[in-house]
Amino acid sequence: MSTGIRQRSAAVAVDGAASPLSRESGHLGRSLHVKAPAGVRRDGLRVVVVGGGISGLLTSIRCVLAGHRVVLLERGPVPHPGATSFDQHRALRALVVGDRAATRRAAELHRRWRELDALLCDHLPGAGLYRRVGVLQALPPGLIPAAVATASAAGVPLRIVHPSAYPLIGFPRGSGAVFEPHAGTLLADRVLHAAARWLRHHPDAELRPGREAVAVDPDQAKVHLADGTTVPGDVVLVAAGPWTAALVDRPVALHRQTMVYLRPPTALAHAWAATPTAGGLGADGRAWLLPSVAGTLLKVSTDAVRREVTTLAGPDDDAGWAARVLAAGVVSDVDGYDVVRVKHCHYATAEGGDTGFVRVGPAAWARPASGPDGFRTAPQAADAVVAELAGEALVPSIRKDLR
């Protein structure tokens, strides 16, 4: 089947263009001149999305808002607790010290996520998915002026704080700190549930859980399933996280990182609820934490336990990796905390650091690499690929400098 989609570029870039959620849902599919199959509006496309994680769900929402019909395929339930994006919380910050352009692009995500919060929680007052508890970043004292200058030039509120104001957190010896008050925490699993709920109630979206994709035909816009059936569309968007590389021919490096979830002592629960997300922590400055907010556990990890792996499966030394995280000095007096859970998370990276959708055929795009910031940048990746479907101009790429 010929889709009539113009071959314009190898990759769909990601950045902060004018907000799609505040526009009317225009007929963005018209520029493609695709003949819609029976049962589909002639002014929209039938878009098959593979993957029910954050990229797949938000891209499906953007497609529906753009006037397309969406069929979302997921190997498990929607959302899938086994998805790499299924977690209690994720950090959302803007400051990239020394890089004003990257900081401006990251700051745009605050607005995007506030809009998504309003969209997804429209009927649930007070159920905010984005909690702006602020983000604290430990820095060598010599970098504090550069951080302030970067934030000022990018229009990002920032103030200098002293580590002694946060006695529960382990800072590198002699470090300073800056606080970004407009940043905070995304309640990740609640975001996924809210996005799935929104799609279930929309007449132009169809969720198909328990449908495992085993192959994608990027020329004919078809997805082949493990049960031997085929799902056709006008466009296929593959957003299966680290599993994407098994469906499309794009080289990526697979990474595994260990997270440790702690329950603070009862006497400190209130203090932790008022503590911001923080990075640059531990003895070596490579650790970070997300606080107990809105009923979540305290999550800690360090880049020192990030390793490249060859498979998503296989045995791992949970206790050994968790011990390294706890020994990193992220939390003061950590022996008084209960270890509730240890989790290995995965993400993929690509040469060049791109985290947007890449065109893999005349009728297919994929997000094979999303990097460690794949969750927070998912709205921009979704915006960019839907803009590409509409034939709109591409926008500059968001790269790994947004970490």
Coordinates of C-alpha atoms in Angstrom, one line a residue, residues 16-338:
G16 CA 10.1 23.2 22.2
A17 CA 7.8 24.4 19.4
A18 CA 4.5 26.1 19.9
S19 CA 2.4 24.1 22.3
P20 CA 0.1 21.5 20.5
L21 CA -2.1 21.0 23.5
S22 CA -3.2 24.6 23.5
R23 CA -4.2 24.5 19.8
E24 CA -7.5 23.4 18.4
S25 CA -7.3 19.8 17.1
G26 CA -6.8 20.7 13.4
H27 CA -6.9 18.4 10.5
L28 CA -3.1 17.9 10.4
G29 CA -3.3 14.8 8.2
R30 CA -4.5 16.5 5.1
S31 CA -1.0 17.4 3.8
L32 CA -0.2 13.7 3.5
H33 CA -2.9 13.1 0.8
V34 CA -3.4 9.5 2.1
K35 CA -6.5 7.7 1.2
A36 CA -8.1 6.6 4.5
P37 CA -9.4 3.0 4.8
A38 CA -13.1 2.4 5.5
G39 CA -14.2 3.5 8.9
V40 CA -11.5 6.2 9.2
R41 CA -12.1 9.9 8.8
R42 CA -10.8 11.0 5.4
D43 CA -9.0 14.0 7.0
G44 CA -6.9 11.8 9.4
L45 CA -4.6 8.9 9.3
R46 CA -4.8 5.5 10.9
V47 CA -1.8 5.5 13.1
V48 CA -0.6 2.2 14.7
V49 CA 1.5 2.8 17.8
V50 CA 3.6 0.0 19.2
G51 CA 4.3 0.3 22.9
G52 CA 2.3 1.5 25.8
G53 CA 5.0 3.2 27.8
I54 CA 5.3 7.0 28.1
S55 CA 6.4 7.6 24.5
G56 CA 3.6 5.4 23.0
L57 CA 0.9 6.9 25.2
L58 CA 1.8 10.5 24.8
T59 CA 2.4 10.1 21.1
S60 CA -1.1 8.5 20.8
I61 CA -2.6 11.4 22.6
R62 CA -0.9 13.9 20.3
C63 CA -2.0 11.9 17.2
V64 CA -5.6 12.0 18.4
L65 CA -5.4 15.7 19.2
A66 CA -4.1 16.2 15.6
G67 CA -7.2 14.5 14.1
H68 CA -5.8 11.0 13.5
R69 CA -7.2 7.6 14.6
V70 CA -4.9 5.6 16.8
V71 CA -4.5 1.8 17.4
L72 CA -2.1 1.2 20.3
L73 CA -0.5 -2.2 20.6
E74 CA 1.0 -3.4 23.9
R75 CA 2.4 -6.9 24.7
G76 CA 1.0 -6.6 28.3
P77 CA -1.6 -4.5 30.1
V78 CA -1.9 -0.8 29.4
P79 CA 0.0 0.7 31.1
H80 CA 2.4 -2.2 31.5
P81 CA 4.1 -2.4 35.0
G82 CA 7.1 -4.0 33.3
A83 CA 7.7 -1.0 31.0
T84 CA 10.8 0.9 31.7
S85 CA 8.8 4.1 32.1
F86 CA 6.6 2.6 34.8
D87 CA 8.0 4.0 38.0
Q88 CA 6.9 6.0 41.0
H89 CA 8.5 9.2 40.0
R90 CA 10.9 10.9 37.6
A91 CA 12.8 14.2 37.9
L92 CA 12.0 17.3 35.8
R93 CA 14.6 20.0 35.7
A94 CA 15.9 22.6 33.3
L95 CA 19.4 23.8 34.3
V96 CA 22.3 22.6 32.2
V97 CA 25.2 24.6 33.5
G98 CA 27.1 26.5 30.8
D99 CA 24.5 25.7 28.1
R100 CA 21.9 28.4 27.8
A101 CA 20.2 26.9 24.7
A102 CA 19.8 23.5 26.3
T103 CA 18.5 25.1 29.4
R104 CA 15.9 27.0 27.5
R105 CA 14.8 23.9 25.6
A106 CA 14.6 22.0 28.9
A107 CA 12.6 24.8 30.5
E108 CA 10.0 24.4 27.8
L109 CA 9.3 21.0 29.2
H110 CA 7.9 22.5 32.4
R111 CA 5.1 24.2 30.4
R112 CA 4.5 21.1 28.3
W113 CA 4.1 18.9 31.4
R114 CA 1.8 21.5 33.1
E115 CA -0.4 21.4 30.0
L116 CA -0.4 17.6 30.1
D117 CA -1.2 17.7 33.8
A118 CA -4.3 19.8 33.1
L119 CA -5.4 17.7 30.1
L120 CA -5.0 14.3 31.9
C121 CA -6.4 15.4 35.2
D122 CA -9.2 17.6 33.9
H123 CA -11.8 15.6 35.8
L124 CA -9.7 14.9 38.9
P125 CA -9.1 18.1 40.8
G126 CA -6.1 18.2 43.0
A127 CA -4.6 15.0 41.4
G128 CA -1.6 16.8 40.0
L129 CA 0.8 14.5 38.2
Y130 CA 3.6 17.1 38.2
R131 CA 4.6 18.2 41.7
R132 CA 6.8 21.3 41.6
V133 CA 8.8 20.5 44.7
G134 CA 12.0 22.0 43.2
V135 CA 15.3 20.5 42.2
L136 CA 18.5 20.9 44.1
Q137 CA 21.8 20.5 42.3
A138 CA 25.1 20.2 44.1
L139 CA 28.0 21.9 42.3
P140 CA 31.7 22.7 43.0
P141 CA 31.8 26.3 44.3
G142 CA 33.6 27.4 41.2
L143 CA 30.6 26.5 39.0
I144 CA 28.0 28.4 41.0
P145 CA 28.5 31.7 39.1
A146 CA 28.2 29.8 35.7
A147 CA 25.0 28.1 36.9
V148 CA 23.5 31.5 37.9
A149 CA 24.5 33.1 34.6
T150 CA 23.1 30.2 32.6
A151 CA 19.8 30.3 34.4
S152 CA 19.5 34.0 34.2
A153 CA 20.2 34.0 30.4
A154 CA 17.6 31.3 29.9
G155 CA 14.9 32.9 32.1
V156 CA 15.0 30.0 34.6
P157 CA 14.5 31.1 38.3
L158 CA 17.4 29.9 40.4
R159 CA 18.8 30.7 43.8
I160 CA 22.0 29.8 45.7
V161 CA 21.5 27.7 48.8
H162 CA 23.8 26.1 51.3
P163 CA 24.0 22.3 51.7
S164 CA 23.7 22.7 55.5
A165 CA 20.0 23.6 54.9
Y166 CA 19.4 20.0 53.8
P167 CA 20.9 17.7 56.5
L168 CA 19.1 14.6 55.2
I169 CA 21.1 14.7 51.9
G170 CA 24.7 13.6 51.4
F171 CA 26.7 16.3 49.5
P172 CA 30.2 16.0 48.1
R173 CA 32.7 17.4 50.5
G174 CA 33.1 21.2 50.0
S175 CA 30.3 21.5 47.4
G176 CA 27.9 24.3 47.0
A177 CA 24.3 24.1 45.7
V178 CA 21.7 25.8 43.6
F179 CA 17.9 25.4 43.8
E180 CA 15.5 25.5 40.8
P181 CA 12.1 26.2 42.4
H182 CA 10.0 25.7 39.2
A183 CA 11.3 22.2 38.7
G184 CA 10.2 19.1 40.5
T185 CA 8.9 15.5 40.2
L186 CA 6.7 13.7 37.7
L187 CA 4.5 11.0 39.3
A188 CA 5.5 8.6 36.5
D189 CA 3.1 5.6 37.0
R190 CA 0.2 7.9 37.7
V191 CA 1.0 9.8 34.4
L192 CA 0.8 6.5 32.6
H193 CA -2.5 5.5 34.1
A194 CA -4.0 8.9 33.4
A195 CA -2.8 8.9 29.8
A196 CA -4.2 5.4 29.3
R197 CA -7.5 6.4 30.9
W198 CA -7.7 9.5 28.6
L199 CA -7.2 7.4 25.5
R200 CA -9.8 4.8 26.6
H201 CA -12.4 7.4 26.8
H202 CA -11.6 9.0 23.4
P203 CA -13.5 7.7 20.4
D204 CA -10.5 8.0 18.1
A205 CA -8.2 5.8 20.2
E206 CA -8.2 2.0 20.5
L207 CA -6.0 0.3 23.1
R208 CA -5.2 -3.3 22.4
P209 CA -3.4 -4.9 25.4
G210 CA -1.9 -8.3 25.2
R211 CA -0.8 -7.9 21.6
E212 CA 2.9 -8.6 21.2
A213 CA 4.5 -7.1 18.1
V214 CA 7.2 -9.4 16.6
A215 CA 7.9 -7.5 13.3
V216 CA 7.2 -4.2 11.6
D217 CA 6.9 -3.7 7.9
P218 CA 8.1 0.0 7.5
D219 CA 7.2 0.1 3.8
Q220 CA 3.6 -1.2 4.0
A221 CA 2.8 0.2 7.5
K222 CA 2.0 -3.2 9.0
V223 CA 2.7 -4.7 12.4
H224 CA 3.0 -8.5 12.7
L225 CA 1.9 -9.9 16.0
A226 CA 3.0 -13.0 17.9
D227 CA -0.5 -14.6 17.4
G228 CA 0.0 -14.6 13.6
T229 CA -2.2 -11.6 12.8
T230 CA -1.3 -8.4 11.2
V231 CA -2.4 -4.9 12.1
P232 CA -2.3 -2.4 9.1
G233 CA -2.2 1.3 9.2
D234 CA -1.3 4.4 7.2
V235 CA 1.6 5.0 9.6
V236 CA 3.4 2.9 12.2
L237 CA 5.1 4.6 15.2
V238 CA 7.3 2.2 17.2
A239 CA 7.8 3.4 20.8
A240 CA 8.6 0.2 22.7
G241 CA 11.4 1.5 24.8
P242 CA 14.5 -0.7 24.8
W243 CA 12.5 -3.4 23.0
T244 CA 12.3 -1.1 19.9
A245 CA 15.6 -2.2 18.6
A246 CA 14.2 -5.7 18.2
L247 CA 11.6 -4.4 15.8
V248 CA 13.6 -1.9 13.7
D249 CA 17.1 -2.0 12.3
R250 CA 18.7 0.8 14.3
P251 CA 21.9 0.3 16.4
V252 CA 21.6 1.3 20.0
A253 CA 23.6 0.7 23.2
L254 CA 21.5 -0.8 26.1
H255 CA 22.1 0.4 29.6
R256 CA 21.0 -0.9 33.0
Q257 CA 20.9 1.1 36.2
T258 CA 19.9 0.0 39.7
M259 CA 17.4 2.0 41.7
V260 CA 16.9 1.5 45.4
Y261 CA 13.6 2.5 47.1
L262 CA 13.8 3.4 50.7
R263 CA 11.2 4.1 53.5
P264 CA 12.5 6.8 55.8
P265 CA 12.2 6.5 59.6
T266 CA 8.9 7.6 60.8
A267 CA 10.4 10.6 62.6
L268 CA 11.8 11.9 59.3
A269 CA 8.8 11.2 57.0
H270 CA 7.5 14.8 57.3
A271 CA 11.0 16.3 56.6
W272 CA 11.4 14.1 53.5
A273 CA 8.0 15.1 52.2
A274 CA 9.3 18.7 52.1
T275 CA 12.7 17.9 50.5
P276 CA 13.3 18.6 46.8
T277 CA 14.6 16.3 44.2
A278 CA 18.4 16.5 44.2
G279 CA 21.4 15.6 42.0
G280 CA 25.2 15.8 42.0
L281 CA 25.2 14.0 45.4
G282 CA 27.3 11.4 47.2
A283 CA 31.0 11.4 47.8
D284 CA 31.8 11.5 44.1
G285 CA 28.9 13.8 43.0
R286 CA 27.4 11.2 40.7
A287 CA 24.4 10.2 42.8
W288 CA 20.8 11.6 42.9
L289 CA 17.5 11.1 44.7
L290 CA 13.8 11.7 44.3
P291 CA 12.1 12.4 47.6
S292 CA 9.0 10.9 49.3
V293 CA 6.3 13.0 47.6
A294 CA 2.6 12.3 47.3
G295 CA 3.0 8.9 49.0
T296 CA 5.9 7.6 47.0
L297 CA 9.0 6.0 48.4
L298 CA 12.4 7.7 48.5
K299 CA 14.4 6.7 45.4
V300 CA 18.2 6.8 45.2
S301 CA 20.8 5.8 42.6
T302 CA 24.1 6.8 41.2
D303 CA 25.7 6.9 37.8
A304 CA 28.4 4.7 39.3
V305 CA 26.1 1.7 38.9
R306 CA 25.1 2.4 35.3
R307 CA 26.5 -0.3 33.0
E308 CA 26.2 -1.3 29.4
V309 CA 24.5 -4.7 28.9
T310 CA 23.6 -6.9 25.9
T311 CA 20.2 -8.1 27.0
L312 CA 17.2 -7.0 28.9
A313 CA 16.9 -10.3 30.6
G314 CA 19.4 -12.4 32.5
P315 CA 20.5 -12.7 36.2
D316 CA 21.9 -9.8 38.1
D317 CA 23.4 -9.3 41.5
D318 CA 20.6 -7.3 43.1
A319 CA 22.2 -7.2 46.6
G320 CA 25.6 -6.3 45.3
W321 CA 24.4 -3.4 43.1
A322 CA 22.0 -2.1 45.8
A323 CA 24.9 -2.1 48.3
R324 CA 26.9 0.1 46.0
V325 CA 24.0 2.5 45.7
L326 CA 23.6 2.7 49.5
A327 CA 27.4 3.1 50.0
A328 CA 27.4 6.1 47.6
G329 CA 26.6 8.5 50.4
V330 CA 23.3 9.8 48.9
V331 CA 21.4 9.9 52.2
S332 CA 22.8 10.7 55.6
D333 CA 22.6 7.8 58.1
V334 CA 21.1 5.5 55.5
D335 CA 21.4 2.5 57.9
G336 CA 18.2 3.7 59.6
Y337 CA 16.1 3.4 56.4
D338 CA 14.2 0.3 55.3

